PDB file of N, CA and C in Angstrom:
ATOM      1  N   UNK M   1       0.855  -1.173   0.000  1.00  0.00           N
ATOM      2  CA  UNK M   1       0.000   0.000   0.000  1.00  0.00           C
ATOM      3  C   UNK M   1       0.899   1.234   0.000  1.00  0.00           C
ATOM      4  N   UNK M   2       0.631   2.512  -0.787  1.00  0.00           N
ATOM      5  CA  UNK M   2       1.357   3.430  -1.208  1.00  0.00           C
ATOM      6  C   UNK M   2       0.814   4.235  -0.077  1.00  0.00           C
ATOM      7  N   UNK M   3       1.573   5.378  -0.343  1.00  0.00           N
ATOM      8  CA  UNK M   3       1.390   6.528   1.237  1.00  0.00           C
ATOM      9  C   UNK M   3      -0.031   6.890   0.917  1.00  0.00           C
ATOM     10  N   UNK M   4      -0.615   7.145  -0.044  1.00  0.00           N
ATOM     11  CA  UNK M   4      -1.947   8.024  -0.710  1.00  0.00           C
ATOM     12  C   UNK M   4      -2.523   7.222   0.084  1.00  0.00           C
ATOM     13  N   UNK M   5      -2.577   6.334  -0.436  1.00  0.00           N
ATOM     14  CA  UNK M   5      -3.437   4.648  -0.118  1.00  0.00           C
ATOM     15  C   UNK M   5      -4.109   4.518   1.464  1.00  0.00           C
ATOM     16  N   UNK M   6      -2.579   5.075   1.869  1.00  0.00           N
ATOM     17  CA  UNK M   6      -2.245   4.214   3.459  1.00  0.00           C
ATOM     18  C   UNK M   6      -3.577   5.291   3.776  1.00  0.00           C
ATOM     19  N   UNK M   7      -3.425   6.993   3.368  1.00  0.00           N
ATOM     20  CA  UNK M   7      -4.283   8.076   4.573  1.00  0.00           C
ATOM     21  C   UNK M   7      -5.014   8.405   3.855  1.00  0.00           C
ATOM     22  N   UNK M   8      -5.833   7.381   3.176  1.00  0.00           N
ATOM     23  CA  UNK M   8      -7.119   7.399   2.124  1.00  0.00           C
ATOM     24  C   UNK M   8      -8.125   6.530   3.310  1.00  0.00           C
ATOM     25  N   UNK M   9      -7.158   5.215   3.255  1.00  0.00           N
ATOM     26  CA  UNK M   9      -7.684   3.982   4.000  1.00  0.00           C
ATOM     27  C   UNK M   9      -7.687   4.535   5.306  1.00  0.00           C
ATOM     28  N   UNK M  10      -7.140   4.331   5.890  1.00  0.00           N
ATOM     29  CA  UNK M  10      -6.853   4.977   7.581  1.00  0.00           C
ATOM     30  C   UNK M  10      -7.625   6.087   7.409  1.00  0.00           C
ATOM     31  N   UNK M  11      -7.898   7.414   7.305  1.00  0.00           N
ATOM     32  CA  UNK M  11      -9.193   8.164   7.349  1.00  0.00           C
ATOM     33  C   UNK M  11     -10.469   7.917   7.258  1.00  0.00           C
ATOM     34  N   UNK M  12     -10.841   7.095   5.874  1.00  0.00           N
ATOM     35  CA  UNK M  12     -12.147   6.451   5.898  1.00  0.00           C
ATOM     36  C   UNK M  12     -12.513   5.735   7.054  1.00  0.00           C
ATOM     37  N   UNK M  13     -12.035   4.593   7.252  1.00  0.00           N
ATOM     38  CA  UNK M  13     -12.044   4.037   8.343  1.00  0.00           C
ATOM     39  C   UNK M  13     -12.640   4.488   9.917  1.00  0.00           C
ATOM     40  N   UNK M  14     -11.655   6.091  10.012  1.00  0.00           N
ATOM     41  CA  UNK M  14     -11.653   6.441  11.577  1.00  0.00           C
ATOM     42  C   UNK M  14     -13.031   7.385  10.628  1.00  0.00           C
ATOM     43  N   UNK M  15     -13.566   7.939   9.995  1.00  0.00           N
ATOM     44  CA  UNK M  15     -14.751   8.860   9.451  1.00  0.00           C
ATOM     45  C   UNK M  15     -15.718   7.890   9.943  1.00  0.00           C
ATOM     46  N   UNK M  16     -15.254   6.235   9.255  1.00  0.00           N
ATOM     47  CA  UNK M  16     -17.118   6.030   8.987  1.00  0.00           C
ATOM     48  C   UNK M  16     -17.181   5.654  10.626  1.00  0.00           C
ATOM     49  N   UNK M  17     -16.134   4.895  11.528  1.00  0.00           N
ATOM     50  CA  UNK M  17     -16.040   4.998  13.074  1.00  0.00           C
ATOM     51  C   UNK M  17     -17.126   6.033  13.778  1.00  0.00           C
ATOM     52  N   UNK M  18     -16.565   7.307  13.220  1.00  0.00           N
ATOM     53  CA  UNK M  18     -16.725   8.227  14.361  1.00  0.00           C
ATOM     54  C   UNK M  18     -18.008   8.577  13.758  1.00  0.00           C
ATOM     55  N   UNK M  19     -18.778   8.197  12.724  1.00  0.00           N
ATOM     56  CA  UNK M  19     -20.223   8.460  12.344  1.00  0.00           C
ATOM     57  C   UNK M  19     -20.793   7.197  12.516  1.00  0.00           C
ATOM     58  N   UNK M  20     -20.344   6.085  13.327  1.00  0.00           N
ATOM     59  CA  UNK M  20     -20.984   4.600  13.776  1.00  0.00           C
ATOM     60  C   UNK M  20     -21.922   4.063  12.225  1.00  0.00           C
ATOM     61  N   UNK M  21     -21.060   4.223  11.439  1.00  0.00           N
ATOM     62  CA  UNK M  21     -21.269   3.605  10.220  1.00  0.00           C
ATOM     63  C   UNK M  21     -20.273   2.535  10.222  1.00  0.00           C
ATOM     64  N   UNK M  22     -21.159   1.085   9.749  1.00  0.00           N
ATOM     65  CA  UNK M  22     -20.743  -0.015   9.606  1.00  0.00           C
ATOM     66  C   UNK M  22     -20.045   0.011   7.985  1.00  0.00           C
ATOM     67  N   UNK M  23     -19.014  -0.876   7.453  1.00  0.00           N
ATOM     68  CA  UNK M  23     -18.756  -1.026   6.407  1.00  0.00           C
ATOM     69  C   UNK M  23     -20.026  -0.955   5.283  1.00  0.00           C
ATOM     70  N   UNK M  24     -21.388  -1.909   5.900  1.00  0.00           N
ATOM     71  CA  UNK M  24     -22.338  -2.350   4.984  1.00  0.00           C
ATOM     72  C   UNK M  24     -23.425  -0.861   5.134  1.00  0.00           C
ATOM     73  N   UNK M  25     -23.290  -0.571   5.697  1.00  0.00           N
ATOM     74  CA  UNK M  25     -23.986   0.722   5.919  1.00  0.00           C
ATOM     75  C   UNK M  25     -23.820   1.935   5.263  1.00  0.00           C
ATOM     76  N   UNK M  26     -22.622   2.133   5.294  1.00  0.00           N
ATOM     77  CA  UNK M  26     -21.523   3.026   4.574  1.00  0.00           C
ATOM     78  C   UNK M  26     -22.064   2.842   2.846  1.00  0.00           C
ATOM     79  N   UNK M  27     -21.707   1.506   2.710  1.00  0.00           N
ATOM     80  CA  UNK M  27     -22.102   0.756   1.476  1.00  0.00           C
ATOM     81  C   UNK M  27     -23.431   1.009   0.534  1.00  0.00           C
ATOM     82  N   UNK M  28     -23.922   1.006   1.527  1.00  0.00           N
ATOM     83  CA  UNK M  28     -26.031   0.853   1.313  1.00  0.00           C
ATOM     84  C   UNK M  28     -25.820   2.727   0.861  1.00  0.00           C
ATOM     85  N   UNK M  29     -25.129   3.188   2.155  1.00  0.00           N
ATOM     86  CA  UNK M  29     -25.672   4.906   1.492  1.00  0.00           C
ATOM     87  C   UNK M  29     -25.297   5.633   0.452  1.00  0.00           C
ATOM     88  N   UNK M  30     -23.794   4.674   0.158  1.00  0.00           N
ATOM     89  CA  UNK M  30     -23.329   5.769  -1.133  1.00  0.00           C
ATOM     90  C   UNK M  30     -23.898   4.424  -2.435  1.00  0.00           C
ATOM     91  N   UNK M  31     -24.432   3.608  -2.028  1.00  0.00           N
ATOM     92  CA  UNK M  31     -24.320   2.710  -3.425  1.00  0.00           C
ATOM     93  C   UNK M  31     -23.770   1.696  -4.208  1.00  0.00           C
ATOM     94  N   UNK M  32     -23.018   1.048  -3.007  1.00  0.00           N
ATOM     95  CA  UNK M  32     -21.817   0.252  -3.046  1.00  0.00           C
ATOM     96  C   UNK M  32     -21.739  -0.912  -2.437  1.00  0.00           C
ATOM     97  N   UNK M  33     -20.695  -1.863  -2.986  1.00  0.00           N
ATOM     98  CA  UNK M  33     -20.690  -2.923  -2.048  1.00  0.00           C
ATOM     99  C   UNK M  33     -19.927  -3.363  -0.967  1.00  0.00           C
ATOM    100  N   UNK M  34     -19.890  -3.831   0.170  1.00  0.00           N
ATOM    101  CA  UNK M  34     -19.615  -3.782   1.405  1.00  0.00           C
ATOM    102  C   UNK M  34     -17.985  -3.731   1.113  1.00  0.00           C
ATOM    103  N   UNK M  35     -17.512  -4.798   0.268  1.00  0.00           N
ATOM    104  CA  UNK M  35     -17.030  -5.758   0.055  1.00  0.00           C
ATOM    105  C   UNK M  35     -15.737  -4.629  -0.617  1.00  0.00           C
ATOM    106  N   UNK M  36     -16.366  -3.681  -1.277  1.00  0.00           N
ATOM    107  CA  UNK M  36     -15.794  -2.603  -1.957  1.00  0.00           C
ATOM    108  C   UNK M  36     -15.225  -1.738  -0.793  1.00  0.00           C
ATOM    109  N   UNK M  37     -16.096  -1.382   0.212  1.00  0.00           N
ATOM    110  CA  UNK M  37     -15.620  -0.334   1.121  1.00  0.00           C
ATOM    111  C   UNK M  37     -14.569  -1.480   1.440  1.00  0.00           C
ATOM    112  N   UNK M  38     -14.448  -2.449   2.134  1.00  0.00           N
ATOM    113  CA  UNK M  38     -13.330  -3.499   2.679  1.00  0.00           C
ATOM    114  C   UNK M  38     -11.765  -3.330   1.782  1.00  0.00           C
ATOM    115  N   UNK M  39     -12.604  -3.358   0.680  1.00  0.00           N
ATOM    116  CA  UNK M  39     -10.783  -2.871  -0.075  1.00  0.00           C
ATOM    117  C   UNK M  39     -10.304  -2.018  -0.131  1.00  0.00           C
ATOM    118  N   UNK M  40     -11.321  -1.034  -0.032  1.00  0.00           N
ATOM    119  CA  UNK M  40     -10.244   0.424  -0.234  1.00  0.00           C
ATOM    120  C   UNK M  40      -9.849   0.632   1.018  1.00  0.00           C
ATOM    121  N   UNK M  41     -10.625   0.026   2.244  1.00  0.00           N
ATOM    122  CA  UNK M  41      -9.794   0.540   3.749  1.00  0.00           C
ATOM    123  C   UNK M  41      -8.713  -0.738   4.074  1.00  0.00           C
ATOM    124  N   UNK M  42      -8.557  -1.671   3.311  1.00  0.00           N
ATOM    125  CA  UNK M  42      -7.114  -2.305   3.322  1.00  0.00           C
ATOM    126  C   UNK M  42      -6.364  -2.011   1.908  1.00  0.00           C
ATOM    127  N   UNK M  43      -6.632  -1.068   1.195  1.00  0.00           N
ATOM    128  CA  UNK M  43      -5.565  -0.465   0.494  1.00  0.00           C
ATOM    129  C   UNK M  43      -5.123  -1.720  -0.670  1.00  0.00           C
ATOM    130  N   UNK M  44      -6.799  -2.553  -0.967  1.00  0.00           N
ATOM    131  CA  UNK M  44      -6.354  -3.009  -1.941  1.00  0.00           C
ATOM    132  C   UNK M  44      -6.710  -2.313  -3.039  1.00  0.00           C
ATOM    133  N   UNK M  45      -8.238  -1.292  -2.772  1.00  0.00           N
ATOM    134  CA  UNK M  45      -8.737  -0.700  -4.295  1.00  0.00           C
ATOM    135  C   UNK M  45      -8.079   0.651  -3.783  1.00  0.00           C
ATOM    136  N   UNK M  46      -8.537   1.095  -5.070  1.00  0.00           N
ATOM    137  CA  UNK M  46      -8.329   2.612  -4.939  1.00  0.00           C
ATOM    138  C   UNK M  46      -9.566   3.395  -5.489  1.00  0.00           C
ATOM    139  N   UNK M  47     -10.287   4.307  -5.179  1.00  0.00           N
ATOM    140  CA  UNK M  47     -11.614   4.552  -5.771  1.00  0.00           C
ATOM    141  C   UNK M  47     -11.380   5.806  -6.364  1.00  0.00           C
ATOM    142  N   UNK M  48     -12.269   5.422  -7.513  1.00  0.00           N
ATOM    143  CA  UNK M  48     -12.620   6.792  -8.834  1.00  0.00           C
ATOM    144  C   UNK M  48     -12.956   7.944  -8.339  1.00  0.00           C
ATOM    145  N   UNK M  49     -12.752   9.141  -8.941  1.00  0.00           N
ATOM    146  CA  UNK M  49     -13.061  10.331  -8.209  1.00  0.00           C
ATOM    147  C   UNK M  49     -13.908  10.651  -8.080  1.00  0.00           C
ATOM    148  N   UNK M  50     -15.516   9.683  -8.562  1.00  0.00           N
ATOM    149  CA  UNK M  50     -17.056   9.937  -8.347  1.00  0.00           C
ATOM    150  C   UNK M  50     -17.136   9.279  -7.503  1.00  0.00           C
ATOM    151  N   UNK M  51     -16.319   8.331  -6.823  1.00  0.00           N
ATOM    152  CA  UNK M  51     -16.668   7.310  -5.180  1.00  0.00           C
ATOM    153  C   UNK M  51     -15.877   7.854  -4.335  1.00  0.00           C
ATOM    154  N   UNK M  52     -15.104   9.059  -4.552  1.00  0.00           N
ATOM    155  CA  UNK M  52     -14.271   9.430  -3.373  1.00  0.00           C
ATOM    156  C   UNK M  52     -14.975  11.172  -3.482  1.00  0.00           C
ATOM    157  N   UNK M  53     -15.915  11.239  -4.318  1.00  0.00           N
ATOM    158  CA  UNK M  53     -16.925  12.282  -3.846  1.00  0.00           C
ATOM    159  C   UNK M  53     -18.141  11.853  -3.022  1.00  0.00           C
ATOM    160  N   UNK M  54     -18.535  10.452  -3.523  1.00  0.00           N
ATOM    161  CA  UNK M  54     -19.420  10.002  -2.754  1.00  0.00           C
ATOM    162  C   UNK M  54     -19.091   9.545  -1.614  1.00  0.00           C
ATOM    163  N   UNK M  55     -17.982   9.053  -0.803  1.00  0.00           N
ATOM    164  CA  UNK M  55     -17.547   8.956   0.227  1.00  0.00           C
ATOM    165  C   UNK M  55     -16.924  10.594   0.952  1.00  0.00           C
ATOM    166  N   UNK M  56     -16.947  11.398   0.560  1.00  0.00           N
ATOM    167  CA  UNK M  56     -17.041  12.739   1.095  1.00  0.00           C
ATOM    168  C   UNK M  56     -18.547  12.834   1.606  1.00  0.00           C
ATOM    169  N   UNK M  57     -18.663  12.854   0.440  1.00  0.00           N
ATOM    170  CA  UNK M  57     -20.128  13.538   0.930  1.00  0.00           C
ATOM    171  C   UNK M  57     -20.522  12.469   1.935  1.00  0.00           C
ATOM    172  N   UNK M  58     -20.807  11.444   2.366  1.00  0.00           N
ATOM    173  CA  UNK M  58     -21.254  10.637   3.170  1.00  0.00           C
ATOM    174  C   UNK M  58     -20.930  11.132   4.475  1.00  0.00           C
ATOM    175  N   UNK M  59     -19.697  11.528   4.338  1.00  0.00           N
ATOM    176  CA  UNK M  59     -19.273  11.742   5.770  1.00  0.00           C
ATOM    177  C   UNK M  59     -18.972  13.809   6.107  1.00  0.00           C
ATOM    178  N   UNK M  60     -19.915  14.568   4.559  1.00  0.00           N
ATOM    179  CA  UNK M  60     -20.212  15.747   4.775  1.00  0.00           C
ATOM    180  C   UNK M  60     -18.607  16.830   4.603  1.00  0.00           C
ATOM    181  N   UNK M  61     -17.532  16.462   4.618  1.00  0.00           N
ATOM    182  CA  UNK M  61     -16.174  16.856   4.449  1.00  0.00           C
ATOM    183  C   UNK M  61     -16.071  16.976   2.878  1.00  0.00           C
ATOM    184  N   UNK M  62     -14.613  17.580   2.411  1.00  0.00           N
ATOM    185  CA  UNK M  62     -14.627  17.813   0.753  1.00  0.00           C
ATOM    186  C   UNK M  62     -13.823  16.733   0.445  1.00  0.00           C
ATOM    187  N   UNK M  63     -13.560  16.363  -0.805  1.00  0.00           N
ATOM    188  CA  UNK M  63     -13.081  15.382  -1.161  1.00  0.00           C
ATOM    189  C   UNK M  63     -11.570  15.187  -0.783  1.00  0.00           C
ATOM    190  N   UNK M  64     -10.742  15.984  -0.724  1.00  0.00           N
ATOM    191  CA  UNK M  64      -9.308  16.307  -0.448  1.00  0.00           C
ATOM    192  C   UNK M  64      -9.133  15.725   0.538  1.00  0.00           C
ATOM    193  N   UNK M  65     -10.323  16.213   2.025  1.00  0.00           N
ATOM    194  CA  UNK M  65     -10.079  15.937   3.202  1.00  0.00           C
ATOM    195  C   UNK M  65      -9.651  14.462   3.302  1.00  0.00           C
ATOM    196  N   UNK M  66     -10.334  13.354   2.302  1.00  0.00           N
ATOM    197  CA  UNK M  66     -10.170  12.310   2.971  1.00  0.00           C
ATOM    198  C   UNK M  66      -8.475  12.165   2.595  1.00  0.00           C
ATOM    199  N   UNK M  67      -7.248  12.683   2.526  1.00  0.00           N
ATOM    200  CA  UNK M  67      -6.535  12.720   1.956  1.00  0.00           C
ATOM    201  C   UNK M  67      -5.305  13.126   3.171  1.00  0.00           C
ATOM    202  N   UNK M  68      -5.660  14.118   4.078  1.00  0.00           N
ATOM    203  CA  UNK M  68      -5.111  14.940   5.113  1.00  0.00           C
ATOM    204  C   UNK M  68      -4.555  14.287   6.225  1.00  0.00           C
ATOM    205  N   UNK M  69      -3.606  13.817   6.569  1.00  0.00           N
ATOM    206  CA  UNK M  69      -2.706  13.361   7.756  1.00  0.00           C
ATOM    207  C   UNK M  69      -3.513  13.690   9.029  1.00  0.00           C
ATOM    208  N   UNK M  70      -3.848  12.828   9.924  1.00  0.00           N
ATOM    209  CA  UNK M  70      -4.163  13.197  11.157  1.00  0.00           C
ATOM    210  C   UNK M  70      -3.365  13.954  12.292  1.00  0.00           C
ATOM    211  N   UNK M  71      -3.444  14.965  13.044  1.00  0.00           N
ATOM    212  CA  UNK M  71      -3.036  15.324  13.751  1.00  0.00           C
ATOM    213  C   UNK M  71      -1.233  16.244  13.128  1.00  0.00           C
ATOM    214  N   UNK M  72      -1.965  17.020  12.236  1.00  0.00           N
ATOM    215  CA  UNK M  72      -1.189  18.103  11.738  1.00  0.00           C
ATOM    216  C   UNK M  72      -1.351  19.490  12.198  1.00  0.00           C
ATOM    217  N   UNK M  73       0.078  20.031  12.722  1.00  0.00           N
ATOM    218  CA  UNK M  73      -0.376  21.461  13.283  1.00  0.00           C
ATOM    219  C   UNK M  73      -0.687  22.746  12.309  1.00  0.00           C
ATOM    220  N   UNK M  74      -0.361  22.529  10.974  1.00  0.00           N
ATOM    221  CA  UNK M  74      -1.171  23.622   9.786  1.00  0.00           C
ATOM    222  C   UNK M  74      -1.570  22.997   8.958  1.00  0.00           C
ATOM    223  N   UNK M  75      -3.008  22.713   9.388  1.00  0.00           N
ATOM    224  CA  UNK M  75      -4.182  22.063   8.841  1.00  0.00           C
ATOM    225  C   UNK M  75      -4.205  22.865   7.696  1.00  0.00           C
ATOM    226  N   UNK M  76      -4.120  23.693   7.405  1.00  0.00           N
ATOM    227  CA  UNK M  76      -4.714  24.943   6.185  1.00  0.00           C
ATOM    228  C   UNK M  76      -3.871  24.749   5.110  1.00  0.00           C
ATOM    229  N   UNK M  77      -2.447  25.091   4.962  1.00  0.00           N
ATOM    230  CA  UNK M  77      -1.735  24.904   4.072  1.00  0.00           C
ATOM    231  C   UNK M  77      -1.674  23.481   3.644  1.00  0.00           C
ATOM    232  N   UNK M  78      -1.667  22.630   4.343  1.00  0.00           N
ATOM    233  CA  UNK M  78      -1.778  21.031   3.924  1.00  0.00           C
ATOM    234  C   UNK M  78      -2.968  21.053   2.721  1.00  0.00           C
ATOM    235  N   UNK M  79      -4.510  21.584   3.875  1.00  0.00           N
ATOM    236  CA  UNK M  79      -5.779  21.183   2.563  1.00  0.00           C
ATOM    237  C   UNK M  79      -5.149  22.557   1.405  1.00  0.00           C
ATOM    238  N   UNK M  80      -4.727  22.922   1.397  1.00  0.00           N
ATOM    239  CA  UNK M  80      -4.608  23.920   0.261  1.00  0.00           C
ATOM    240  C   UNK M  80      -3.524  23.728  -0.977  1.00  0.00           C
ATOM    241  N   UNK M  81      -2.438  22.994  -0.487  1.00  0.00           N
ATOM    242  CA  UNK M  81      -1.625  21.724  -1.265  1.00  0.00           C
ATOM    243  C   UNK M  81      -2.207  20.715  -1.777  1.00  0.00           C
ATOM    244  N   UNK M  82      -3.185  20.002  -1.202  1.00  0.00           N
ATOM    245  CA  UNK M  82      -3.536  18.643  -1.259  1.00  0.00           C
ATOM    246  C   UNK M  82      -4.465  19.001  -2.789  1.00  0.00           C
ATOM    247  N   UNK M  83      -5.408  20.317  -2.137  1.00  0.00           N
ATOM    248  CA  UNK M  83      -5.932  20.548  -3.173  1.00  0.00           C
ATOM    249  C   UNK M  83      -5.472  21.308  -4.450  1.00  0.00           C
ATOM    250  N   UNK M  84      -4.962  21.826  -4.493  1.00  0.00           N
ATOM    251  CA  UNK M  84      -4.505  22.105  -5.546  1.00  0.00           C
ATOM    252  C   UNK M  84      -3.519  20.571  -6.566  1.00  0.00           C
ATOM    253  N   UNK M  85      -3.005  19.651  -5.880  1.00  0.00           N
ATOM    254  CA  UNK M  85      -2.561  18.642  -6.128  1.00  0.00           C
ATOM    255  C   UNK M  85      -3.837  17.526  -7.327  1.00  0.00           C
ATOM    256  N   UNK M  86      -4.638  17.700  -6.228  1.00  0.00           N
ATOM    257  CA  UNK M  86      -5.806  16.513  -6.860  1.00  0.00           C
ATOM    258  C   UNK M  86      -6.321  17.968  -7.933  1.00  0.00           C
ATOM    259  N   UNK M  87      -6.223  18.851  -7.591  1.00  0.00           N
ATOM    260  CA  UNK M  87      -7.072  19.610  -9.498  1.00  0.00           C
ATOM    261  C   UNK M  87      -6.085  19.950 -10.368  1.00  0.00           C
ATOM    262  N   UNK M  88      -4.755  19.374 -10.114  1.00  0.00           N
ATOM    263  CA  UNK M  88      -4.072  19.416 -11.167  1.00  0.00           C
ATOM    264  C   UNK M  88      -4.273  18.043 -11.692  1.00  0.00           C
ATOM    265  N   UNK M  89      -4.076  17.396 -11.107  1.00  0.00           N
ATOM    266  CA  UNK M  89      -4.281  16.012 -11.393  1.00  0.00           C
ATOM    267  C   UNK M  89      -5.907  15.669 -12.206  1.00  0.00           C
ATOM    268  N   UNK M  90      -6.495  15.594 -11.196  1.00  0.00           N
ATOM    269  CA  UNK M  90      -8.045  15.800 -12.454  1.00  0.00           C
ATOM    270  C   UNK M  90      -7.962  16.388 -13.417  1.00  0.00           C
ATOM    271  N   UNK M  91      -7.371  17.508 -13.669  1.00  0.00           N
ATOM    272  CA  UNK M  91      -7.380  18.233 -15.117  1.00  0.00           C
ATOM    273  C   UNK M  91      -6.377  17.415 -16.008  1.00  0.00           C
ATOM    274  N   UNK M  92      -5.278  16.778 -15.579  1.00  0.00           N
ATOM    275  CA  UNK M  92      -4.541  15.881 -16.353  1.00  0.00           C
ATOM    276  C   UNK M  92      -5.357  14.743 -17.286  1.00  0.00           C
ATOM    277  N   UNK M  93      -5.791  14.058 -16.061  1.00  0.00           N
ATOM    278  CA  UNK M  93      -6.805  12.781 -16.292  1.00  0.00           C
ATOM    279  C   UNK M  93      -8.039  13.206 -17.737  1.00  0.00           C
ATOM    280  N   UNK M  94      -8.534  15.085 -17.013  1.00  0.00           N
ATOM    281  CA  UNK M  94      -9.922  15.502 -18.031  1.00  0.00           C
ATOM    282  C   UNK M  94      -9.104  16.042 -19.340  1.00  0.00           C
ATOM    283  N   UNK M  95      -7.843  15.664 -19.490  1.00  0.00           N
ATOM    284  CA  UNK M  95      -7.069  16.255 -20.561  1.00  0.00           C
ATOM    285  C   UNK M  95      -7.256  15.153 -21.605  1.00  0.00           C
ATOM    286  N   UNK M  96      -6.639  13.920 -20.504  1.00  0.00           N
ATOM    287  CA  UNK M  96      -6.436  12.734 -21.165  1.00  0.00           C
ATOM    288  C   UNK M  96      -7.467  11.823 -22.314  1.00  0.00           C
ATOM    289  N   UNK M  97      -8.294  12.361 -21.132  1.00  0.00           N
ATOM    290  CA  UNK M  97      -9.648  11.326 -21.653  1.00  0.00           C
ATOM    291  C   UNK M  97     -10.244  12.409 -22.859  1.00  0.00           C
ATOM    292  N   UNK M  98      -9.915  13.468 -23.017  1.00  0.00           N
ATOM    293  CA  UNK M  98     -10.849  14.665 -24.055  1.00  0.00           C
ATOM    294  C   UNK M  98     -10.001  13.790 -25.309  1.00  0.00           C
ATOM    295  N   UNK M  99      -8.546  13.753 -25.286  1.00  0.00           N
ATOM    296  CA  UNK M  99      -7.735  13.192 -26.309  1.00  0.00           C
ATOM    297  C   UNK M  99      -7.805  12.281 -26.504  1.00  0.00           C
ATOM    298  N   UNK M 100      -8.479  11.266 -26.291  1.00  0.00           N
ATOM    299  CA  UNK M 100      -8.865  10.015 -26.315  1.00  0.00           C
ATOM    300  C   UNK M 100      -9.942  10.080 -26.970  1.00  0.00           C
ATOM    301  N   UNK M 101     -11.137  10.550 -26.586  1.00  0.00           N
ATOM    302  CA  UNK M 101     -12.645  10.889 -26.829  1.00  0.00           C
ATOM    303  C   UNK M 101     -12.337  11.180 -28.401  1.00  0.00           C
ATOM    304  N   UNK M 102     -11.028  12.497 -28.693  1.00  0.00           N
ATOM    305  CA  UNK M 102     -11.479  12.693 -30.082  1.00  0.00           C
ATOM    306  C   UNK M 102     -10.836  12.114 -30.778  1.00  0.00           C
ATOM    307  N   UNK M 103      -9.862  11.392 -30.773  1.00  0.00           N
ATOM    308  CA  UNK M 103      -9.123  10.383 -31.368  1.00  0.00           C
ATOM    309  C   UNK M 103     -10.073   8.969 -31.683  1.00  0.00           C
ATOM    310  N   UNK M 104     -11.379   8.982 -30.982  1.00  0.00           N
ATOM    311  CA  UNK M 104     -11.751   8.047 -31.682  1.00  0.00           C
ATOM    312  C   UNK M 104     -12.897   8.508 -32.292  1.00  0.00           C
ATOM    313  N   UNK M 105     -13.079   9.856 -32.036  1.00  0.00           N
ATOM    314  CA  UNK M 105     -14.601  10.416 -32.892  1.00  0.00           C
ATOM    315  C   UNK M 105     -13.581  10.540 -34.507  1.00  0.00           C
ATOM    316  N   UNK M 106     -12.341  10.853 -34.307  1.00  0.00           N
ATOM    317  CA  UNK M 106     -12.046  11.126 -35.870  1.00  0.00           C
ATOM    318  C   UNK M 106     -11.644   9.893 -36.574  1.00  0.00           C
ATOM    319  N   UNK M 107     -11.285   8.798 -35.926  1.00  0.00           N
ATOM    320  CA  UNK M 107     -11.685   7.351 -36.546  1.00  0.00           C
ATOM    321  C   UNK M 107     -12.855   6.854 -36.713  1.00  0.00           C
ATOM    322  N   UNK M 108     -13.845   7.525 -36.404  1.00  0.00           N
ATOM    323  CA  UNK M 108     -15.444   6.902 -36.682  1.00  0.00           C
ATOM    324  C   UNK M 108     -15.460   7.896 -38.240  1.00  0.00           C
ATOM    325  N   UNK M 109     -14.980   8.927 -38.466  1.00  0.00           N
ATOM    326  CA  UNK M 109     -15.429   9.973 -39.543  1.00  0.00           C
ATOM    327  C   UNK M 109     -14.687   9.580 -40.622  1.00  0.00           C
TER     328      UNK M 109
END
């Protein structure tokens, strides 16, 4: 398990805890299977950026947060790195896939 991984997993975990959400519970609210939450909090999956919005929102925090080291003394600059990190990164990914998208619309033409 990679560092991302490790305080992806380990956050979810202590979130759905401290909201006495069960794995299957967790599961049922965003849409998912139990079995699914089980991997990503042992850092076997890694989830898409529409299940790691839906696991925000579950637990009401922004998506970044689930991302943030526990028990850091400048909370602020961390989420303000982190984020800027993941929207560079999404814009990479929404780069990728646009060039993809038209690379095969101009093989259909």
């Amino acid at each position: 398990m990679n560092e991302i991984q490790a305080l992806l997993s380990g956050n979810l975990k202590k979130l759905r805890k401290e909201h006495g959400l069960s794995q299957a519970k967790l599961a049922e609210q965003i849409h998912t299977a139990a079995n699914y939450i089980s991997q990503i909090e042992q850092g076997h999956k890694f989830p898409s950026p529409a299940m790691l919005e839906k696991l925000a929102n579950a637990f009401e925090v922004n998506s970044y947060q689930l991302f943030i080291p526990q028990n850091v003394e400048n909370i602020e600059e961390i989420e303000e790195k982190i984020y800027q990190d993941l929207k560079k990164t999404i814009g990479l990914y929404l780069k990728e896939y646009a060039l993809l998208f038209d690379k095969k619309t101009i093989k259909k033409e």
